[in-house]
């Protein structure tokens, strides 16, 4: 099946983090690849959403919505950083 | 390719016996593809199936050895936690009873593991007694990789995430350990008739 990209989980991440996360940079804990969340490989057709590293396919994030509450697990990320915002 | 038969199937399912549809489920004539990752394409020459963990002696089968085991045809209903049910699905597989024949274990739990890293946990007793299979054919055709081929676990009395696609082995355990979706809040057991979708259901 075809994977989507990180834009597919932009809305859920915005709800959880309160910030636009697709431009945040994630570092894969398995292979060290650094990429914007928007470039993650995302599988939505499952009990939850799974974001994987585009290089090594390791699981980076899992999003599950249960009884209206969305939980995000960042299990496979070594780091997740928002780009510095300009201005004040 | 067969829109007429698909439409016919849909009408038949619409009038399906409600006693066969667990609470909160709807009947579909399609076979939705759900996956948490890319579809593995393991070559049969590289495929094996293992029974390991709390056993007297680990066992493995090559594809040819696995296919030489006695197999069974069964027609059963399947129920996905994403709320679709599909009735009268036709499978061929080796029963887990056959795979465990002669295995000496004190384990009460099993983690099924798959190509691609997926895991799911089940009580051992739910895999025995003619209630679980390692299926290699669907509708008399080799199981499509999108549906878990070359072989998937088939445990139709539990929600279908327990029927691990691309299954490669069973780890027998003394202690229960949540699998992939169970770790994220899906029910540890997953009985569709008790609507055990999430922790606490």
mmCIF file of C-alpha atoms in Angstrom:
data_model
loop_
_atom_site.group_PDB
_atom_site.id
_atom_site.type_symbol
_atom_site.label_atom_id
_atom_site.label_comp_id
_atom_site.label_asym_id
_atom_site.label_seq_id
_atom_site.Cartn_x
_atom_site.Cartn_y
_atom_site.Cartn_z
ATOM 1 C CA UNK A 1 0.000 0.000 0.000
ATOM 2 C CA UNK A 2 1.135 3.541 -0.618
ATOM 3 C CA UNK A 3 2.432 5.541 2.284
ATOM 4 C CA UNK A 4 1.518 9.181 2.787
ATOM 5 C CA UNK A 5 3.839 11.871 4.108
ATOM 6 C CA UNK A 6 3.971 13.783 7.361
ATOM 7 C CA UNK A 7 1.446 16.341 6.198
ATOM 8 C CA UNK A 8 -1.171 13.640 6.747
ATOM 9 C CA UNK A 9 -0.701 13.924 10.520
ATOM 10 C CA UNK A 10 -0.255 17.714 10.616
ATOM 11 C CA UNK A 11 -3.687 18.276 12.139
ATOM 12 C CA UNK A 12 -3.266 15.686 14.889
ATOM 13 C CA UNK A 13 0.200 16.997 15.765
ATOM 14 C CA UNK A 14 -1.096 20.565 15.862
ATOM 15 C CA UNK A 15 -3.799 19.450 18.305
ATOM 16 C CA UNK A 16 -1.288 17.724 20.572
ATOM 17 C CA UNK A 17 1.703 20.090 20.406
ATOM 18 C CA UNK A 18 -0.180 23.322 19.872
ATOM 19 C CA UNK A 19 2.274 24.192 17.120
ATOM 20 C CA UNK A 20 2.749 23.562 13.432
ATOM 21 C CA UNK A 21 4.988 20.494 13.527
ATOM 22 C CA UNK A 22 5.503 19.550 9.893
ATOM 23 C CA UNK A 23 8.516 21.855 9.667
ATOM 24 C CA UNK A 24 10.023 20.475 12.874
ATOM 25 C CA UNK A 25 13.097 18.350 12.374
ATOM 26 C CA UNK A 26 13.152 14.783 13.615
ATOM 27 C CA UNK A 27 16.230 12.625 14.035
ATOM 28 C CA UNK A 28 15.792 8.884 13.562
ATOM 29 C CA UNK A 29 16.957 6.959 16.614
ATOM 30 C CA UNK A 30 17.915 3.978 14.471
ATOM 31 C CA UNK A 31 19.874 5.384 11.548
ATOM 32 C CA UNK A 32 20.407 9.010 12.518
ATOM 33 C CA UNK A 33 18.731 10.474 9.457
ATOM 34 C CA UNK A 34 17.489 13.988 10.082
ATOM 35 C CA UNK A 35 14.361 15.092 8.236
ATOM 36 C CA UNK A 36 11.405 17.439 8.545
ATOM 37 C CA UNK A 37 8.271 15.776 9.931
ATOM 38 C CA UNK A 38 6.611 16.558 6.582
ATOM 39 C CA UNK A 39 8.976 14.078 4.948
ATOM 40 C CA UNK A 40 8.234 11.188 7.282
ATOM 41 C CA UNK A 41 6.548 8.177 5.706
ATOM 42 C CA UNK A 42 3.070 7.887 7.224
ATOM 43 C CA UNK A 43 0.689 4.918 7.332
ATOM 44 C CA UNK A 44 -2.834 5.916 8.287
ATOM 45 C CA UNK A 45 -4.788 2.790 7.424
ATOM 46 C CA UNK A 46 -4.283 0.980 10.683
ATOM 47 C CA UNK A 47 -5.710 1.163 14.205
ATOM 48 C CA UNK A 48 -3.514 4.248 14.628
ATOM 49 C CA UNK A 49 -1.157 6.340 12.494
ATOM 50 C CA UNK A 50 2.464 5.273 12.181
ATOM 51 C CA UNK A 51 5.244 7.582 10.966
ATOM 52 C CA UNK A 52 8.426 5.932 9.743
ATOM 53 C CA UNK A 53 11.897 7.039 8.732
ATOM 54 C CA UNK A 54 12.064 7.399 4.978
ATOM 55 C CA UNK A 55 15.617 6.015 4.981
ATOM 56 C CA UNK A 56 15.476 2.941 7.235
ATOM 57 C CA UNK A 57 11.705 2.502 7.712
ATOM 58 C CA UNK A 58 12.000 2.409 11.499
ATOM 59 C CA UNK A 59 8.963 3.535 13.470
ATOM 60 C CA UNK A 60 9.470 7.155 14.564
ATOM 61 C CA UNK A 61 6.043 8.161 15.887
ATOM 62 C CA UNK A 62 2.778 6.422 16.666
ATOM 63 C CA UNK A 63 -0.474 8.380 17.027
ATOM 64 C CA UNK A 64 -3.500 6.708 18.556
ATOM 65 C CA UNK A 65 -6.850 8.354 19.262
ATOM 66 C CA UNK A 66 -8.826 6.595 21.949
ATOM 67 C CA UNK A 67 -12.112 7.963 23.264
ATOM 68 C CA UNK A 68 -11.364 11.315 21.636
ATOM 69 C CA UNK A 69 -7.930 11.673 23.194
ATOM 70 C CA UNK A 70 -4.933 11.565 20.864
ATOM 71 C CA UNK A 71 -1.658 10.242 22.243
ATOM 72 C CA UNK A 72 1.619 10.613 20.399
ATOM 73 C CA UNK A 73 4.508 8.281 21.125
ATOM 74 C CA UNK A 74 7.886 9.492 19.896
ATOM 75 C CA UNK A 75 9.537 6.150 20.517
ATOM 76 C CA UNK A 76 11.813 6.093 17.523
ATOM 77 C CA UNK A 77 12.987 9.697 17.551
ATOM 78 C CA UNK A 78 16.376 10.616 18.983
ATOM 79 C CA UNK A 79 15.348 14.268 18.801
ATOM 80 C CA UNK A 80 12.473 16.432 17.653
ATOM 81 C CA UNK A 81 13.125 20.146 17.324
ATOM 82 C CA UNK A 82 11.052 23.051 16.184
ATOM 83 C CA UNK A 83 12.769 25.378 13.777
ATOM 84 C CA UNK A 84 13.653 28.660 15.482
ATOM 85 C CA UNK A 85 11.034 31.278 14.809
ATOM 86 C CA UNK A 86 12.127 34.622 13.529
ATOM 87 C CA UNK A 87 11.052 37.873 15.026
ATOM 88 C CA UNK A 88 9.423 38.329 18.339
ATOM 89 C CA UNK B 1 -12.883 -6.004 -12.625
ATOM 90 C CA UNK B 2 -15.949 -7.734 -11.231
ATOM 91 C CA UNK B 3 -18.215 -4.848 -10.319
ATOM 92 C CA UNK B 4 -21.358 -6.916 -10.762
ATOM 93 C CA UNK B 5 -20.402 -9.634 -8.314
ATOM 94 C CA UNK B 6 -19.049 -7.044 -5.890
ATOM 95 C CA UNK B 7 -22.361 -5.231 -5.957
ATOM 96 C CA UNK B 8 -24.227 -8.468 -5.465
ATOM 97 C CA UNK B 9 -22.033 -9.336 -2.526
ATOM 98 C CA UNK B 10 -22.742 -5.948 -0.992
ATOM 99 C CA UNK B 11 -26.482 -6.477 -1.129
ATOM 100 C CA UNK B 12 -26.199 -9.903 0.391
ATOM 101 C CA UNK B 13 -24.057 -8.522 3.228
ATOM 102 C CA UNK B 14 -26.504 -5.715 3.843
ATOM 103 C CA UNK B 15 -29.033 -8.341 4.857
ATOM 104 C CA UNK B 16 -26.492 -10.380 6.828
ATOM 105 C CA UNK B 17 -27.722 -12.197 9.883
ATOM 106 C CA UNK B 18 -27.326 -9.556 12.626
ATOM 107 C CA UNK B 19 -26.430 -12.258 15.139
ATOM 108 C CA UNK B 20 -23.150 -12.697 13.232
ATOM 109 C CA UNK B 21 -22.147 -9.029 13.519
ATOM 110 C CA UNK B 22 -20.516 -7.972 16.815
ATOM 111 C CA UNK B 23 -21.573 -4.701 18.479
ATOM 112 C CA UNK B 24 -20.356 -1.539 16.748
ATOM 113 C CA UNK B 25 -19.337 -3.340 13.549
ATOM 114 C CA UNK B 26 -20.630 -2.974 9.985
ATOM 115 C CA UNK B 27 -20.424 -5.616 7.283
ATOM 116 C CA UNK B 28 -18.334 -4.977 4.203
ATOM 117 C CA UNK B 29 -18.021 -6.979 1.012
ATOM 118 C CA UNK B 30 -14.567 -5.555 0.358
ATOM 119 C CA UNK B 31 -11.386 -6.673 2.056
ATOM 120 C CA UNK B 32 -9.832 -3.440 3.364
ATOM 121 C CA UNK B 33 -6.030 -3.365 3.554
ATOM 122 C CA UNK B 34 -4.734 -2.036 6.860
ATOM 123 C CA UNK B 35 -1.058 -1.732 7.586
ATOM 124 C CA UNK B 36 1.260 0.105 9.927
ATOM 125 C CA UNK B 37 4.165 -0.094 7.509
ATOM 126 C CA UNK B 38 5.464 -1.087 4.120
ATOM 127 C CA UNK B 39 4.472 -4.463 2.729
ATOM 128 C CA UNK B 40 7.376 -6.910 3.106
ATOM 129 C CA UNK B 41 8.093 -9.112 0.114
ATOM 130 C CA UNK B 42 9.994 -11.999 1.660
ATOM 131 C CA UNK B 43 11.052 -14.580 -0.898
ATOM 132 C CA UNK B 44 9.788 -18.065 -0.114
ATOM 133 C CA UNK B 45 13.374 -19.359 -0.208
ATOM 134 C CA UNK B 46 14.176 -16.971 2.654
ATOM 135 C CA UNK B 47 10.984 -17.619 4.620
ATOM 136 C CA UNK B 48 10.847 -19.730 7.747
ATOM 137 C CA UNK B 49 8.477 -20.165 10.637
ATOM 138 C CA UNK B 50 9.660 -20.582 14.220
ATOM 139 C CA UNK B 51 8.240 -21.758 17.528
ATOM 140 C CA UNK B 52 10.598 -20.481 20.201
ATOM 141 C CA UNK B 53 10.868 -19.143 23.731
ATOM 142 C CA UNK B 54 9.645 -21.330 26.600
ATOM 143 C CA UNK B 55 9.820 -24.603 24.702
ATOM 144 C CA UNK B 56 11.807 -27.775 25.196
ATOM 145 C CA UNK B 57 13.408 -27.269 21.817
ATOM 146 C CA UNK B 58 12.880 -24.429 19.305
ATOM 147 C CA UNK B 59 11.408 -25.544 15.991
ATOM 148 C CA UNK B 60 11.602 -24.052 12.562
ATOM 149 C CA UNK B 61 10.055 -24.907 9.236
ATOM 150 C CA UNK B 62 11.163 -23.828 5.795
ATOM 151 C CA UNK B 63 8.380 -22.845 3.402
ATOM 152 C CA UNK B 64 8.379 -26.309 1.829
ATOM 153 C CA UNK B 65 8.334 -28.002 5.228
ATOM 154 C CA UNK B 66 5.516 -25.730 6.377
ATOM 155 C CA UNK B 67 3.477 -26.430 3.252
ATOM 156 C CA UNK B 68 3.974 -30.169 3.742
ATOM 157 C CA UNK B 69 2.153 -29.971 7.088
ATOM 158 C CA UNK B 70 -1.502 -30.992 7.171
ATOM 159 C CA UNK B 71 -3.647 -28.004 6.211
ATOM 160 C CA UNK B 72 -7.298 -27.165 6.702
ATOM 161 C CA UNK B 73 -9.870 -25.189 4.759
ATOM 162 C CA UNK B 74 -12.124 -23.002 6.819
ATOM 163 C CA UNK B 75 -14.842 -20.449 6.267
ATOM 164 C CA UNK B 76 -15.090 -17.842 8.995
ATOM 165 C CA UNK B 77 -16.127 -14.280 9.820
ATOM 166 C CA UNK B 78 -13.459 -11.684 10.603
ATOM 167 C CA UNK B 79 -13.801 -8.473 12.605
ATOM 168 C CA UNK B 80 -11.439 -5.478 12.430
ATOM 169 C CA UNK B 81 -11.203 -2.999 15.313
ATOM 170 C CA UNK B 82 -11.668 -0.199 12.740
ATOM 171 C CA UNK B 83 -15.268 -1.470 12.682
ATOM 172 C CA UNK B 84 -15.574 -3.517 9.512
ATOM 173 C CA UNK B 85 -16.555 -7.161 9.592
ATOM 174 C CA UNK B 86 -16.348 -9.523 6.674
ATOM 175 C CA UNK B 87 -18.458 -12.657 6.647
ATOM 176 C CA UNK B 88 -17.755 -16.070 5.167
ATOM 177 C CA UNK B 89 -14.090 -15.504 4.362
ATOM 178 C CA UNK B 90 -12.401 -18.633 2.993
ATOM 179 C CA UNK B 91 -8.913 -19.568 4.154
ATOM 180 C CA UNK B 92 -6.438 -22.417 3.976
ATOM 181 C CA UNK B 93 -3.759 -22.877 6.588
ATOM 182 C CA UNK B 94 -1.999 -25.093 9.063
ATOM 183 C CA UNK B 95 -3.592 -25.043 12.489
ATOM 184 C CA UNK B 96 -1.467 -23.782 15.359
ATOM 185 C CA UNK B 97 -2.330 -27.099 17.041
ATOM 186 C CA UNK B 98 -0.404 -28.804 14.246
ATOM 187 C CA UNK B 99 2.569 -26.469 14.697
ATOM 188 C CA UNK B 100 2.576 -27.025 18.465
ATOM 189 C CA UNK B 101 2.133 -30.782 18.197
ATOM 190 C CA UNK B 102 4.655 -32.407 20.527
ATOM 191 C CA UNK B 103 5.944 -29.084 21.889
ATOM 192 C CA UNK B 104 6.475 -29.238 25.625
ATOM 193 C CA UNK B 105 5.900 -25.869 27.289
ATOM 194 C CA UNK B 106 4.763 -24.301 30.519
ATOM 195 C CA UNK B 107 4.094 -21.001 28.738
ATOM 196 C CA UNK B 108 0.664 -19.396 28.968
ATOM 197 C CA UNK B 109 1.264 -16.467 26.615
ATOM 198 C CA UNK B 110 2.444 -15.951 23.082
ATOM 199 C CA UNK B 111 3.917 -13.072 21.150
ATOM 200 C CA UNK B 112 3.422 -13.493 17.422
ATOM 201 C CA UNK B 113 6.117 -11.663 15.448
ATOM 202 C CA UNK B 114 6.271 -10.694 11.814
ATOM 203 C CA UNK B 115 8.465 -9.436 9.042
ATOM 204 C CA UNK B 116 8.633 -5.657 9.397
ATOM 205 C CA UNK B 117 8.773 -5.799 13.204
ATOM 206 C CA UNK B 118 5.064 -6.082 14.052
ATOM 207 C CA UNK B 119 4.111 -8.002 17.187
ATOM 208 C CA UNK B 120 0.878 -8.950 18.912
ATOM 209 C CA UNK B 121 0.246 -10.886 22.122
ATOM 210 C CA UNK B 122 -2.311 -13.584 22.837
ATOM 211 C CA UNK B 123 -2.999 -16.192 25.513
ATOM 212 C CA UNK B 124 -1.667 -19.543 24.329
ATOM 213 C CA UNK B 125 -5.064 -21.139 24.905
ATOM 214 C CA UNK B 126 -6.584 -18.841 22.271
ATOM 215 C CA UNK B 127 -4.205 -20.253 19.688
ATOM 216 C CA UNK B 128 -5.029 -23.886 20.447
ATOM 217 C CA UNK B 129 -8.136 -26.046 20.340
ATOM 218 C CA UNK B 130 -8.757 -25.484 16.633
ATOM 219 C CA UNK B 131 -9.160 -21.702 16.963
ATOM 220 C CA UNK B 132 -6.055 -20.396 15.173
ATOM 221 C CA UNK B 133 -4.151 -21.051 11.969
ATOM 222 C CA UNK B 134 -1.150 -19.887 9.996
ATOM 223 C CA UNK B 135 -2.970 -19.198 6.744
ATOM 224 C CA UNK B 136 -1.301 -19.219 3.341
ATOM 225 C CA UNK B 137 -4.297 -19.050 0.998
ATOM 226 C CA UNK B 138 -7.375 -16.869 0.752
ATOM 227 C CA UNK B 139 -10.252 -17.778 -1.546
ATOM 228 C CA UNK B 140 -8.162 -20.705 -2.826
ATOM 229 C CA UNK B 141 -5.421 -18.357 -4.060
ATOM 230 C CA UNK B 142 -2.000 -17.759 -2.520
ATOM 231 C CA UNK B 143 -2.378 -15.076 0.140
ATOM 232 C CA UNK B 144 -1.684 -11.672 -1.397
ATOM 233 C CA UNK B 145 1.237 -9.785 0.255
ATOM 234 C CA UNK B 146 -1.113 -6.865 1.008
ATOM 235 C CA UNK B 147 -3.225 -9.250 3.088
ATOM 236 C CA UNK B 148 -0.233 -10.751 4.868
ATOM 237 C CA UNK B 149 1.185 -13.275 2.397
ATOM 238 C CA UNK B 150 3.010 -15.496 2.150
ATOM 239 C CA UNK B 151 1.438 -16.409 5.495
ATOM 240 C CA UNK B 152 -0.459 -14.675 8.275
ATOM 241 C CA UNK B 153 -1.789 -15.657 11.635
ATOM 242 C CA UNK B 154 -5.568 -16.197 11.593
ATOM 243 C CA UNK B 155 -7.376 -15.937 14.938
ATOM 244 C CA UNK B 156 -10.891 -15.087 13.833
ATOM 245 C CA UNK B 157 -12.498 -15.019 17.291
ATOM 246 C CA UNK B 158 -10.415 -11.947 18.224
ATOM 247 C CA UNK B 159 -10.149 -8.526 16.557
ATOM 248 C CA UNK B 160 -8.139 -8.865 13.392
ATOM 249 C CA UNK B 161 -5.059 -6.934 14.575
ATOM 250 C CA UNK B 162 -4.319 -10.133 16.533
ATOM 251 C CA UNK B 163 -4.137 -12.020 13.212
ATOM 252 C CA UNK B 164 -0.631 -10.793 12.457
ATOM 253 C CA UNK B 165 0.211 -10.360 8.782
ATOM 254 C CA UNK B 166 3.551 -11.683 7.495
ATOM 255 C CA UNK B 167 3.897 -13.824 10.597
ATOM 256 C CA UNK B 168 7.242 -15.564 11.008
ATOM 257 C CA UNK B 169 7.035 -17.079 14.423
ATOM 258 C CA UNK B 170 5.463 -17.561 17.821
ATOM 259 C CA UNK B 171 7.417 -16.752 20.972
ATOM 260 C CA UNK B 172 6.002 -18.723 23.892
ATOM 261 C CA UNK B 173 6.237 -16.854 27.197
ATOM 262 C CA UNK B 174 5.619 -17.296 30.896
ATOM 263 C CA UNK B 175 4.651 -13.633 31.244
ATOM 264 C CA UNK B 176 2.254 -11.664 29.076
ATOM 265 C CA UNK B 177 3.817 -8.764 27.190
ATOM 266 C CA UNK B 178 1.785 -6.252 25.152
ATOM 267 C CA UNK B 179 2.400 -6.226 21.413
ATOM 268 C CA UNK B 180 2.538 -3.231 19.089
ATOM 269 C CA UNK B 181 -1.034 -1.904 19.202
ATOM 270 C CA UNK B 182 -1.635 -3.265 22.685
ATOM 271 C CA UNK B 183 1.200 -1.019 23.918
ATOM 272 C CA UNK B 184 -0.638 2.013 22.535
ATOM 273 C CA UNK B 185 -3.918 1.446 24.301
ATOM 274 C CA UNK B 186 -5.635 -1.206 22.275
ATOM 275 C CA UNK B 187 -7.185 -3.948 24.371
ATOM 276 C CA UNK B 188 -4.885 -6.677 25.588
ATOM 277 C CA UNK B 189 -7.325 -9.445 24.637
ATOM 278 C CA UNK B 190 -9.597 -7.961 21.938
ATOM 279 C CA UNK B 191 -12.844 -9.924 21.994
ATOM 280 C CA UNK B 192 -15.130 -8.334 19.369
ATOM 281 C CA UNK B 193 -18.268 -9.749 21.003
ATOM 282 C CA UNK B 194 -17.431 -7.870 24.218
ATOM 283 C CA UNK B 195 -16.292 -4.874 22.132
ATOM 284 C CA UNK B 196 -12.857 -4.890 23.749
ATOM 285 C CA UNK B 197 -11.313 -2.239 21.531
ATOM 286 C CA UNK B 198 -9.308 -0.242 24.075
ATOM 287 C CA UNK B 199 -7.796 -0.581 27.522
ATOM 288 C CA UNK B 200 -10.591 -0.572 30.049
ATOM 289 C CA UNK B 201 -13.300 -1.829 27.656
#
